[in-house]
CSV table of C-alpha atoms in Angstrom, one decimal:
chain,number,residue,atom,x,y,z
A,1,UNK,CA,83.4,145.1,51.6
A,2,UNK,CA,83.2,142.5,54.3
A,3,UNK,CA,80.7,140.2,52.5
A,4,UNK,CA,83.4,140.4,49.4
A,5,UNK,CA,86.4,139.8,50.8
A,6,UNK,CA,85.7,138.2,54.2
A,7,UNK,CA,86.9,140.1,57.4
A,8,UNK,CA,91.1,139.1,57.3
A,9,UNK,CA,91.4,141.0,54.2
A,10,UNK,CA,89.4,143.7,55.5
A,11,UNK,CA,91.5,144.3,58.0
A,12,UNK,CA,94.4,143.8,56.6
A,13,UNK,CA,93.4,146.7,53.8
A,14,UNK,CA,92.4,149.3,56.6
A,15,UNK,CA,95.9,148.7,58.6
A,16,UNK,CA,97.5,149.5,55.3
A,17,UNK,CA,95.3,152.2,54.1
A,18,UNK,CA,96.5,153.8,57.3
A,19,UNK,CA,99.9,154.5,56.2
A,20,UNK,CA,100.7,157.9,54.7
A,21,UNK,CA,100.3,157.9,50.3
A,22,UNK,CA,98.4,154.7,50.8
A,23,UNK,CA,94.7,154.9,49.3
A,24,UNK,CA,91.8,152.3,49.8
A,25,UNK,CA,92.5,151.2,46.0
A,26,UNK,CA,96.5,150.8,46.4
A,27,UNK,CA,95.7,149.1,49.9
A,28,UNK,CA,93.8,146.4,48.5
A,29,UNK,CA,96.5,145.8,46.1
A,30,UNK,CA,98.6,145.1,48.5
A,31,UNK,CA,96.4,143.0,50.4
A,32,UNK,CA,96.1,140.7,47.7
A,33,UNK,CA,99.3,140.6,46.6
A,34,UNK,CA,100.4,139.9,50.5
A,35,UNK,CA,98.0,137.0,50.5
A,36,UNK,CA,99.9,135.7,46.9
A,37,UNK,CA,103.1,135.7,48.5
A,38,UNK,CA,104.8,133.0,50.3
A,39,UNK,CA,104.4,131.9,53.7
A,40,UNK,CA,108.2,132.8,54.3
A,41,UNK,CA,108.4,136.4,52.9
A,42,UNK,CA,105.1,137.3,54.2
A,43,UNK,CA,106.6,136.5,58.0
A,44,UNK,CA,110.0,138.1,56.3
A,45,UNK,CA,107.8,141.3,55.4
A,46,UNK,CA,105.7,141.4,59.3
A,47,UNK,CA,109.3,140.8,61.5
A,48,UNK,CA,111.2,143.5,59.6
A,49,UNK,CA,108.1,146.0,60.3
A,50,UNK,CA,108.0,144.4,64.3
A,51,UNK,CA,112.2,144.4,64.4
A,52,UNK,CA,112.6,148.0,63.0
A,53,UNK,CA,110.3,149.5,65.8
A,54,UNK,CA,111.1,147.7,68.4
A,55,UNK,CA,115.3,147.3,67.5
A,56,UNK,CA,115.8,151.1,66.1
A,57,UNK,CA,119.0,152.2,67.9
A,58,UNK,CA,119.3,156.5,67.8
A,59,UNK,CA,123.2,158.0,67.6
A,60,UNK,CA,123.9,158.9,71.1
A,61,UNK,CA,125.2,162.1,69.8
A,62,UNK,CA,123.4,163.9,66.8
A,63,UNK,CA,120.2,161.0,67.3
A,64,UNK,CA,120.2,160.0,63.9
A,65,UNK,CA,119.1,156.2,63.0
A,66,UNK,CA,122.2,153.8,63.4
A,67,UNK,CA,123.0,150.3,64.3
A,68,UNK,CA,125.9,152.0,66.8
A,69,UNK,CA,127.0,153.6,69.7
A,70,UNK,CA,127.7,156.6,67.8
A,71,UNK,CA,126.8,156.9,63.8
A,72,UNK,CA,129.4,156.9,60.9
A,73,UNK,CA,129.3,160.7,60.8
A,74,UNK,CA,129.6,161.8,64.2
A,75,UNK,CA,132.6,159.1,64.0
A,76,UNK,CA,134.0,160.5,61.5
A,77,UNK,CA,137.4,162.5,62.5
A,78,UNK,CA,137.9,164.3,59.1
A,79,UNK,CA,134.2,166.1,59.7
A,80,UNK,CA,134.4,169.2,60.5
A,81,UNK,CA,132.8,168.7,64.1
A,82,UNK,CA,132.5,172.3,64.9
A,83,UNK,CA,129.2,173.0,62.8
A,84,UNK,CA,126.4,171.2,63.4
A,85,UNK,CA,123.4,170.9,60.6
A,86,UNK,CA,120.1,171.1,62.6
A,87,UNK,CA,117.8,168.5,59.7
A,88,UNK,CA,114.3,166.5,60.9
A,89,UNK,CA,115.1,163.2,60.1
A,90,UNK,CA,117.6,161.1,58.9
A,91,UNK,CA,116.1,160.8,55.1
A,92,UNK,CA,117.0,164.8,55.0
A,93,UNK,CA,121.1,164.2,56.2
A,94,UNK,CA,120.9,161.1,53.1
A,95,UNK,CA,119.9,164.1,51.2
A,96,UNK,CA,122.4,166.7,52.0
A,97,UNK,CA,125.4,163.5,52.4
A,98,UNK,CA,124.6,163.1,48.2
A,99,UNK,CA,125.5,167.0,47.5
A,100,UNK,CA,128.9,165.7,49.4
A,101,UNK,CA,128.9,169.7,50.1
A,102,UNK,CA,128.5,169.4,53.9
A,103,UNK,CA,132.0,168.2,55.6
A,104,UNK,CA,130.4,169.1,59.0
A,105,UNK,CA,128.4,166.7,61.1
A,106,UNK,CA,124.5,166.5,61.9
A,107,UNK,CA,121.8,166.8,64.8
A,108,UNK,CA,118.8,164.9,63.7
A,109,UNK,CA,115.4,166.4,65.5
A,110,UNK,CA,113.8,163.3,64.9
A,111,UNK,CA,110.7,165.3,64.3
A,112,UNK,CA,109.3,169.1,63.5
A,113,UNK,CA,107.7,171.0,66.3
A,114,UNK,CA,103.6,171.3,64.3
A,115,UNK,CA,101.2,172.9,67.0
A,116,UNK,CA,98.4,171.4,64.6
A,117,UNK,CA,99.7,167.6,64.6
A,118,UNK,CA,99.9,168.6,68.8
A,119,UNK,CA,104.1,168.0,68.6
A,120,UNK,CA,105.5,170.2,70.8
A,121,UNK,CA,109.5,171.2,71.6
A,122,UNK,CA,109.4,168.0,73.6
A,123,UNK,CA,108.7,165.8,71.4
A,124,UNK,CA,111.7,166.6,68.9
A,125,UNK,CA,115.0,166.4,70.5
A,126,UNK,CA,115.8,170.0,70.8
A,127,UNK,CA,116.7,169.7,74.4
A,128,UNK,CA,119.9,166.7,73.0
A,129,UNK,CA,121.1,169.8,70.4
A,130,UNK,CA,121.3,172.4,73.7
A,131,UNK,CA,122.8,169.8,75.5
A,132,UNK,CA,125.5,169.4,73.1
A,133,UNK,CA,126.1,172.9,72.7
A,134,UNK,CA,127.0,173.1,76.4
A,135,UNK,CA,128.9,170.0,76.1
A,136,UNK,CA,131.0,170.4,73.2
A,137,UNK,CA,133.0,172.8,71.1
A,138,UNK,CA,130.3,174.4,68.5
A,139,UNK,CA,130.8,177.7,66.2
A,140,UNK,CA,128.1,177.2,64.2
A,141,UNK,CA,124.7,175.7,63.8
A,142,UNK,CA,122.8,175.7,60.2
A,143,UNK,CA,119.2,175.0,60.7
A,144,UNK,CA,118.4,172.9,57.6
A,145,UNK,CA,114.8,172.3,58.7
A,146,UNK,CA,112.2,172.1,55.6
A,147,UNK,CA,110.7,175.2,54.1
A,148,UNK,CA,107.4,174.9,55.1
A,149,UNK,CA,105.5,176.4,58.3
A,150,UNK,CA,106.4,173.4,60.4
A,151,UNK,CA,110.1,173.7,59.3
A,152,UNK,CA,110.2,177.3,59.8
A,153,UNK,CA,108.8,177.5,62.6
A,154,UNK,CA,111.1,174.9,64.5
A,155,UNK,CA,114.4,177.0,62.8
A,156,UNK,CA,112.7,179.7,64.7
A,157,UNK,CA,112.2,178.3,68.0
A,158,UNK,CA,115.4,176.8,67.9
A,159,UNK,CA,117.3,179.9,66.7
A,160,UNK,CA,115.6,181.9,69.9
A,161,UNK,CA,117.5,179.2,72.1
A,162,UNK,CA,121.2,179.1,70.6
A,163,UNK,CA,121.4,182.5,69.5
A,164,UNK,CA,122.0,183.7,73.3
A,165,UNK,CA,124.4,181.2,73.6
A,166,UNK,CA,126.9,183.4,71.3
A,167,UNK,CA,126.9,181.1,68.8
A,168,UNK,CA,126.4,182.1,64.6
A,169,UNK,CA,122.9,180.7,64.3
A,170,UNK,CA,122.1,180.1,60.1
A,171,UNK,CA,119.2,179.0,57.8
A,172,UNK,CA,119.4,177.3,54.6
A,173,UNK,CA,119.1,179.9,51.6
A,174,UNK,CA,115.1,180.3,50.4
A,175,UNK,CA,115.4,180.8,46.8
A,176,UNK,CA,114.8,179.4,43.1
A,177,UNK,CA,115.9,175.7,42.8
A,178,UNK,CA,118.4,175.4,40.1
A,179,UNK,CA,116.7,173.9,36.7
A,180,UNK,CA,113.3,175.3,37.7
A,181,UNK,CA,111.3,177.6,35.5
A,182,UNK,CA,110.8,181.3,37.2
A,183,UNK,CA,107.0,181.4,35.6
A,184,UNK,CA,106.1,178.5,38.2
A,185,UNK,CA,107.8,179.5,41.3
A,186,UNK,CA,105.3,181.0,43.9
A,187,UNK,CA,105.5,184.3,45.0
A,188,UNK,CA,107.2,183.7,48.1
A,189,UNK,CA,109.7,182.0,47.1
A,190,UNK,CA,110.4,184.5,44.6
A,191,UNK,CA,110.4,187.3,47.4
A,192,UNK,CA,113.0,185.3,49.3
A,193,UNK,CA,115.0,184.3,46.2
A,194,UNK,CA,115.4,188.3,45.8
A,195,UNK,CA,115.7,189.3,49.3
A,196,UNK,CA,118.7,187.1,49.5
A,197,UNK,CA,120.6,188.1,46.2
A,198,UNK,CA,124.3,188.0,46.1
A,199,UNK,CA,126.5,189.6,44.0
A,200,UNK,CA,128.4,187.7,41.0
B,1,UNK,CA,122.3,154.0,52.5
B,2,UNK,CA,123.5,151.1,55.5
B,3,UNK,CA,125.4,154.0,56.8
B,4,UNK,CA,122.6,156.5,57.2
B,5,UNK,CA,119.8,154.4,58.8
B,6,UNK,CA,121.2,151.4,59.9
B,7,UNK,CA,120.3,147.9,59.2
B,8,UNK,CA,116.8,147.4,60.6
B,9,UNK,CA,115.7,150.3,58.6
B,10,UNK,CA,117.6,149.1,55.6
B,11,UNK,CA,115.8,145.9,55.7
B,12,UNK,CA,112.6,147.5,56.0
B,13,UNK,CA,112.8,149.6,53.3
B,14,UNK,CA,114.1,146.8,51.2
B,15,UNK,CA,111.3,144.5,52.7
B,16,UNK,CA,108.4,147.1,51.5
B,17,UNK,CA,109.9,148.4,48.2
B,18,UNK,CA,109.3,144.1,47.3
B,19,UNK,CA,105.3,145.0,46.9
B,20,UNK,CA,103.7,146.1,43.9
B,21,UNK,CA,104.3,149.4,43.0
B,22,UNK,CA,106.2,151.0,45.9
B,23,UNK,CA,109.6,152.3,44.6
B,24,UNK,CA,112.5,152.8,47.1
B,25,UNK,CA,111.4,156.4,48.2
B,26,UNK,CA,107.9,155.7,49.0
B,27,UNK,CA,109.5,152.3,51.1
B,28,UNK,CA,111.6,154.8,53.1
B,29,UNK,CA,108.8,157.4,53.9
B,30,UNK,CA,106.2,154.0,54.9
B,31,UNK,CA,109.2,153.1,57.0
B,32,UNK,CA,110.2,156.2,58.8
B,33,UNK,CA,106.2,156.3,59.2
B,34,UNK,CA,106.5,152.8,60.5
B,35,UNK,CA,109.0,154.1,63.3
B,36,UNK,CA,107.2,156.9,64.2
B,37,UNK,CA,103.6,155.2,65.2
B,38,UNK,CA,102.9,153.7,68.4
B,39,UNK,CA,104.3,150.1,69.2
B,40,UNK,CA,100.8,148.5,69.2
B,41,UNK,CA,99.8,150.1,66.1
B,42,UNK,CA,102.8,148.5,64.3
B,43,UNK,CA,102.4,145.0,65.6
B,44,UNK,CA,98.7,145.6,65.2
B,45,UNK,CA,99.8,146.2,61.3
B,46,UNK,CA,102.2,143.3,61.5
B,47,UNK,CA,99.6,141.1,62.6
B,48,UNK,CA,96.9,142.2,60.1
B,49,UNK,CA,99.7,141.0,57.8
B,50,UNK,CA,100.9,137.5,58.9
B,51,UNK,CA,96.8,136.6,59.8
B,52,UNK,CA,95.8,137.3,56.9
B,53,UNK,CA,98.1,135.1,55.0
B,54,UNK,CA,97.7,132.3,58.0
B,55,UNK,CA,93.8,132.2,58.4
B,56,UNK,CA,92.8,132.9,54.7
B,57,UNK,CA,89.5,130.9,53.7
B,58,UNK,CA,88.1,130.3,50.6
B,59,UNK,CA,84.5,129.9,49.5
B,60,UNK,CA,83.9,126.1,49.3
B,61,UNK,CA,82.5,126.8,45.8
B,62,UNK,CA,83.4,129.4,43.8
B,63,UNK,CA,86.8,130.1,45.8
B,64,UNK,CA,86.6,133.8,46.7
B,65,UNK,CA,88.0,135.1,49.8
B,66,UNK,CA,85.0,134.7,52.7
B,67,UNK,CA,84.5,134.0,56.4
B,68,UNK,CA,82.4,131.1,56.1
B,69,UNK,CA,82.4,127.8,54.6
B,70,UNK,CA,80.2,128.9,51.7
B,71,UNK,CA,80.2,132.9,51.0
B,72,UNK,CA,77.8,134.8,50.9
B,73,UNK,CA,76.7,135.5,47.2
B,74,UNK,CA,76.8,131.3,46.7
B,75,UNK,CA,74.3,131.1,49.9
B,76,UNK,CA,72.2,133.9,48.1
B,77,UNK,CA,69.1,131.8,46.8
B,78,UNK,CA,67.9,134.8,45.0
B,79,UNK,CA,70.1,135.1,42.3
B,80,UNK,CA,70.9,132.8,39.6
B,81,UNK,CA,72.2,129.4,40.0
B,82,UNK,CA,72.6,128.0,36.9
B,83,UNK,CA,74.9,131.3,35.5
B,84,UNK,CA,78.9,131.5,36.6
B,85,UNK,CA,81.1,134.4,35.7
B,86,UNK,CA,84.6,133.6,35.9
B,87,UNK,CA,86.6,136.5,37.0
B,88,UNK,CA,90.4,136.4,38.1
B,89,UNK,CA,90.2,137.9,41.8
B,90,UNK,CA,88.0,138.8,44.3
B,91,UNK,CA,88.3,142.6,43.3
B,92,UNK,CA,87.0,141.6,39.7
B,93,UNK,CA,83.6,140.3,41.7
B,94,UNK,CA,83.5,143.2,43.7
B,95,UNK,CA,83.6,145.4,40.9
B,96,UNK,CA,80.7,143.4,39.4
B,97,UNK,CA,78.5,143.5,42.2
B,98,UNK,CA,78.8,147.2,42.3
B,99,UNK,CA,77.0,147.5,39.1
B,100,UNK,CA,74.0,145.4,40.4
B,101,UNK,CA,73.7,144.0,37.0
B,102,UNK,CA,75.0,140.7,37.5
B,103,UNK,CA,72.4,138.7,39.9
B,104,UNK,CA,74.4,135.0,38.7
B,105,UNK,CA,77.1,133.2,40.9
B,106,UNK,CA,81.1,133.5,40.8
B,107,UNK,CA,84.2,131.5,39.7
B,108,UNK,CA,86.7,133.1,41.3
B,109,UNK,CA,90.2,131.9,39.5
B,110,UNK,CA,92.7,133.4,42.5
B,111,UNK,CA,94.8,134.2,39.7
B,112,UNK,CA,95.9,133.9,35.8
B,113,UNK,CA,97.6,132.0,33.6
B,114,UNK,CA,100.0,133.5,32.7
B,115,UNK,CA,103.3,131.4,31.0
B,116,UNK,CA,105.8,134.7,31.3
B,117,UNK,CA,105.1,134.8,35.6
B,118,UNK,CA,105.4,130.9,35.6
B,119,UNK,CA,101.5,130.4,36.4
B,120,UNK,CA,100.0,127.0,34.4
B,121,UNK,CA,96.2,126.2,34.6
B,122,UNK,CA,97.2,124.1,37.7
B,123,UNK,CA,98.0,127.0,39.5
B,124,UNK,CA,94.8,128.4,39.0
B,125,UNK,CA,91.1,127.4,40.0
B,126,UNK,CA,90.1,125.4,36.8
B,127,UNK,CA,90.0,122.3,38.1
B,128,UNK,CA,87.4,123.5,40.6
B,129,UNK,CA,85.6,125.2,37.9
B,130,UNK,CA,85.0,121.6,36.3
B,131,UNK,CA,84.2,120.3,38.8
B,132,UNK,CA,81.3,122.8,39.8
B,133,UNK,CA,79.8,122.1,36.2
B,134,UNK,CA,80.1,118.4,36.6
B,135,UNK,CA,78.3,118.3,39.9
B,136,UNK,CA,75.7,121.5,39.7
B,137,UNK,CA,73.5,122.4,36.8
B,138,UNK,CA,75.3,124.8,34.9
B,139,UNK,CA,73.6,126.7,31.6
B,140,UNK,CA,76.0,129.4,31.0
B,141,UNK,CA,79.8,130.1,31.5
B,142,UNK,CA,80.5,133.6,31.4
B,143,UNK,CA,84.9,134.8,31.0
B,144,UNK,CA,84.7,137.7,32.6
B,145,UNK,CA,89.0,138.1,32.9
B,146,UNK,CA,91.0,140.8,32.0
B,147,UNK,CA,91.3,142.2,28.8
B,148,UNK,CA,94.9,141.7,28.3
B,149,UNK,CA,96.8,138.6,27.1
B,150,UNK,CA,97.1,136.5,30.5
B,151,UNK,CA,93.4,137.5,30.5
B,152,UNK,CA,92.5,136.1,26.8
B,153,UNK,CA,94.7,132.8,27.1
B,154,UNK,CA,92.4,132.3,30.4
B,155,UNK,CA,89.7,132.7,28.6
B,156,UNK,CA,90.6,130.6,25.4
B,157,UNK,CA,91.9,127.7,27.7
B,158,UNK,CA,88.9,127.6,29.9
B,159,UNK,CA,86.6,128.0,26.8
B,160,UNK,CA,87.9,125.1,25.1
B,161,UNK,CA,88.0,122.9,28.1
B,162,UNK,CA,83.9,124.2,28.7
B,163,UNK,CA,82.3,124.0,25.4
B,164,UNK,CA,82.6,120.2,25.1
B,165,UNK,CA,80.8,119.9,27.8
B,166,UNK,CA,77.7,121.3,25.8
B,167,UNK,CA,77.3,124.2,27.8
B,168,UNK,CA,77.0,127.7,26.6
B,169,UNK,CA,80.3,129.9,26.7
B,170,UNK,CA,80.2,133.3,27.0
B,171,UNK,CA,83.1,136.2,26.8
B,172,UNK,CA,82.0,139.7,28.4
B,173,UNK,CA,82.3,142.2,25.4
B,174,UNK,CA,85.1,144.6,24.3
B,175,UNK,CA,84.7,148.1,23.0
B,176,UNK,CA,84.8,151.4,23.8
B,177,UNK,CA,84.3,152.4,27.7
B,178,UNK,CA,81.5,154.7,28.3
B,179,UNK,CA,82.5,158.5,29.2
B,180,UNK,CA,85.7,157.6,26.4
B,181,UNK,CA,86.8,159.7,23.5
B,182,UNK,CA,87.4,157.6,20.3
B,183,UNK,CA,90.3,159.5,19.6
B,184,UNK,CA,92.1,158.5,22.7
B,185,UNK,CA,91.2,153.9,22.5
B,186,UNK,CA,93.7,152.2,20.9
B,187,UNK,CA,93.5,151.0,17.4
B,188,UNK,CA,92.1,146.7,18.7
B,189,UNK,CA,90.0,148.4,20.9
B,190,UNK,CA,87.9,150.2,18.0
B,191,UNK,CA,88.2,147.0,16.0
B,192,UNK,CA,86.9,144.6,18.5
B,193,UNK,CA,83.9,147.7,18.9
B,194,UNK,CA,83.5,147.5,15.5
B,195,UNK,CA,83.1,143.8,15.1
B,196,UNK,CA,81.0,143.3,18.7
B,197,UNK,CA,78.5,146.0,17.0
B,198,UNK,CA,74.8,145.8,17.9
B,199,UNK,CA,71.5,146.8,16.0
B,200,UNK,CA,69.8,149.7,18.0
């Protein structure tokens, strides 16, 4: 490809076709729209990738991404701030904020414990959420990790910590997601979806 | 969304979901990917970007993205000198030289004209184009653009400035794509197929 495109663009195409969803094809039209853009939005486009790494502030409470001391939700005196909702990152409380459902407030893991990708319990913040166990006035903590063996697996490590503690440990309900056709839900999920019938 | 992640992250997303054909979820997960990587990956990335807008070079003569002063297909004294395809980008010649077929030299237009997007033949290579054919020995001018209309109007308005000149103008053939199903090409494909048909 060098001899076609000269070695800028090459490199240009393999630190985009780095990034997650991003093939070699959808890379290089990026690339080449990059190089069609103007001077100023292109140096707009590389200080907002250099300003969000280096200036990312984390809630000092439930370590979600904010611009303050403390977030919006943790602020939040209305919340109900005796139940916390363990999620992974901060895309998954936008998520669960749009069901407007949830009045309590959040712990962001910042991560999901995956033996494979070699993230351990360290590396998420498990360590804040104990901390603010001890610290503060909790009944209840709703693990609201995602449903897959990374996600369970963290609900599980994390449950084996708090549950000592005395305090109700909860998981998000496994089931059939509402509008989906029975005929393509996998078998597992059909398993949970009747182990965890309730009555009407 | 300000609220849940913070300004640096809003700017980000709103930064990434400005390139071609990255919607506002697929910003948000390149940007929580973008926070997660190491701090020299991301200004390596953010480099990649800004240098290959600053220290972009094009080909002396047919204007494709290269290293050196003259790329390498024009230095090639093996293939054909006297035959240009005109193609819009440097991923049209690419896609050309994987066939093997084509063993002339490039034009490369760095773009289309295209009167909806604002783009006039000045903001394309045409003048360059003429000015090849005025200076080198040229026999044949071969439109190899896009089959769409920016990529016809391109093709008519270089024609026209080309064939007065005396030289012979060529237009790379429509029809059906090999491996197609007739069923499935649209109704001016299987004319133009029709019309371009050749004895066997």
């Amino acid at each position: 490809m060098n001899g076609y495109y000269g070695s800028q663009m090459v490199s240009l195409i393999e630190q985009l076709s780095r990034l997650p969803g991003i093939g070699a094809k959808t890379a290089g039209r990026l690339a080449f729209h990059i190089i069609s853009m103007s001077k100023d939005r292109v140096e707009e486009l590389a200080q907002a990738i250099v300003s969000a790494k280096d200036n990312i502030k984390y809630c000092k409470r439930c370590c979600t991404i904010t611009d303050n001391e403390i977030c919006p939700m943790c602020a939040d005196k209305d919340r109900d701030q005796k139940i916390i909702m363990v999620v992974e990152d901060s895309r998954d409380m936008a998520a669960y904020e749009k069901t407007g459902e949830f009045r309590g407030i959040y712990h962001i893991l910042q991560g999901v414990i995956s033996p494979l990708a070699g993230v351990g319990p360290n590396e998420v913040r498990v360590k804040e959420l104990l901390d603010r166990i001890k610290e503060e006035d909790i009944e209840e903590i709703i693990l609201a990790t995602n449903p897959n063996v990374e996600g369970e697996t963290t609900a599980m490590y994390i449950s084996k910590l708090v549950k000592p503690l005395g305090i109700k440990t909860t998981r998000i309900a496994h089931g059939v997601p509402v509008g989906g056709d029975l005929e393509y839900v996998d078998e597992v999920t059909l398993s949970r979806a009747l182990q965890g019938r309730l009555e009407i």
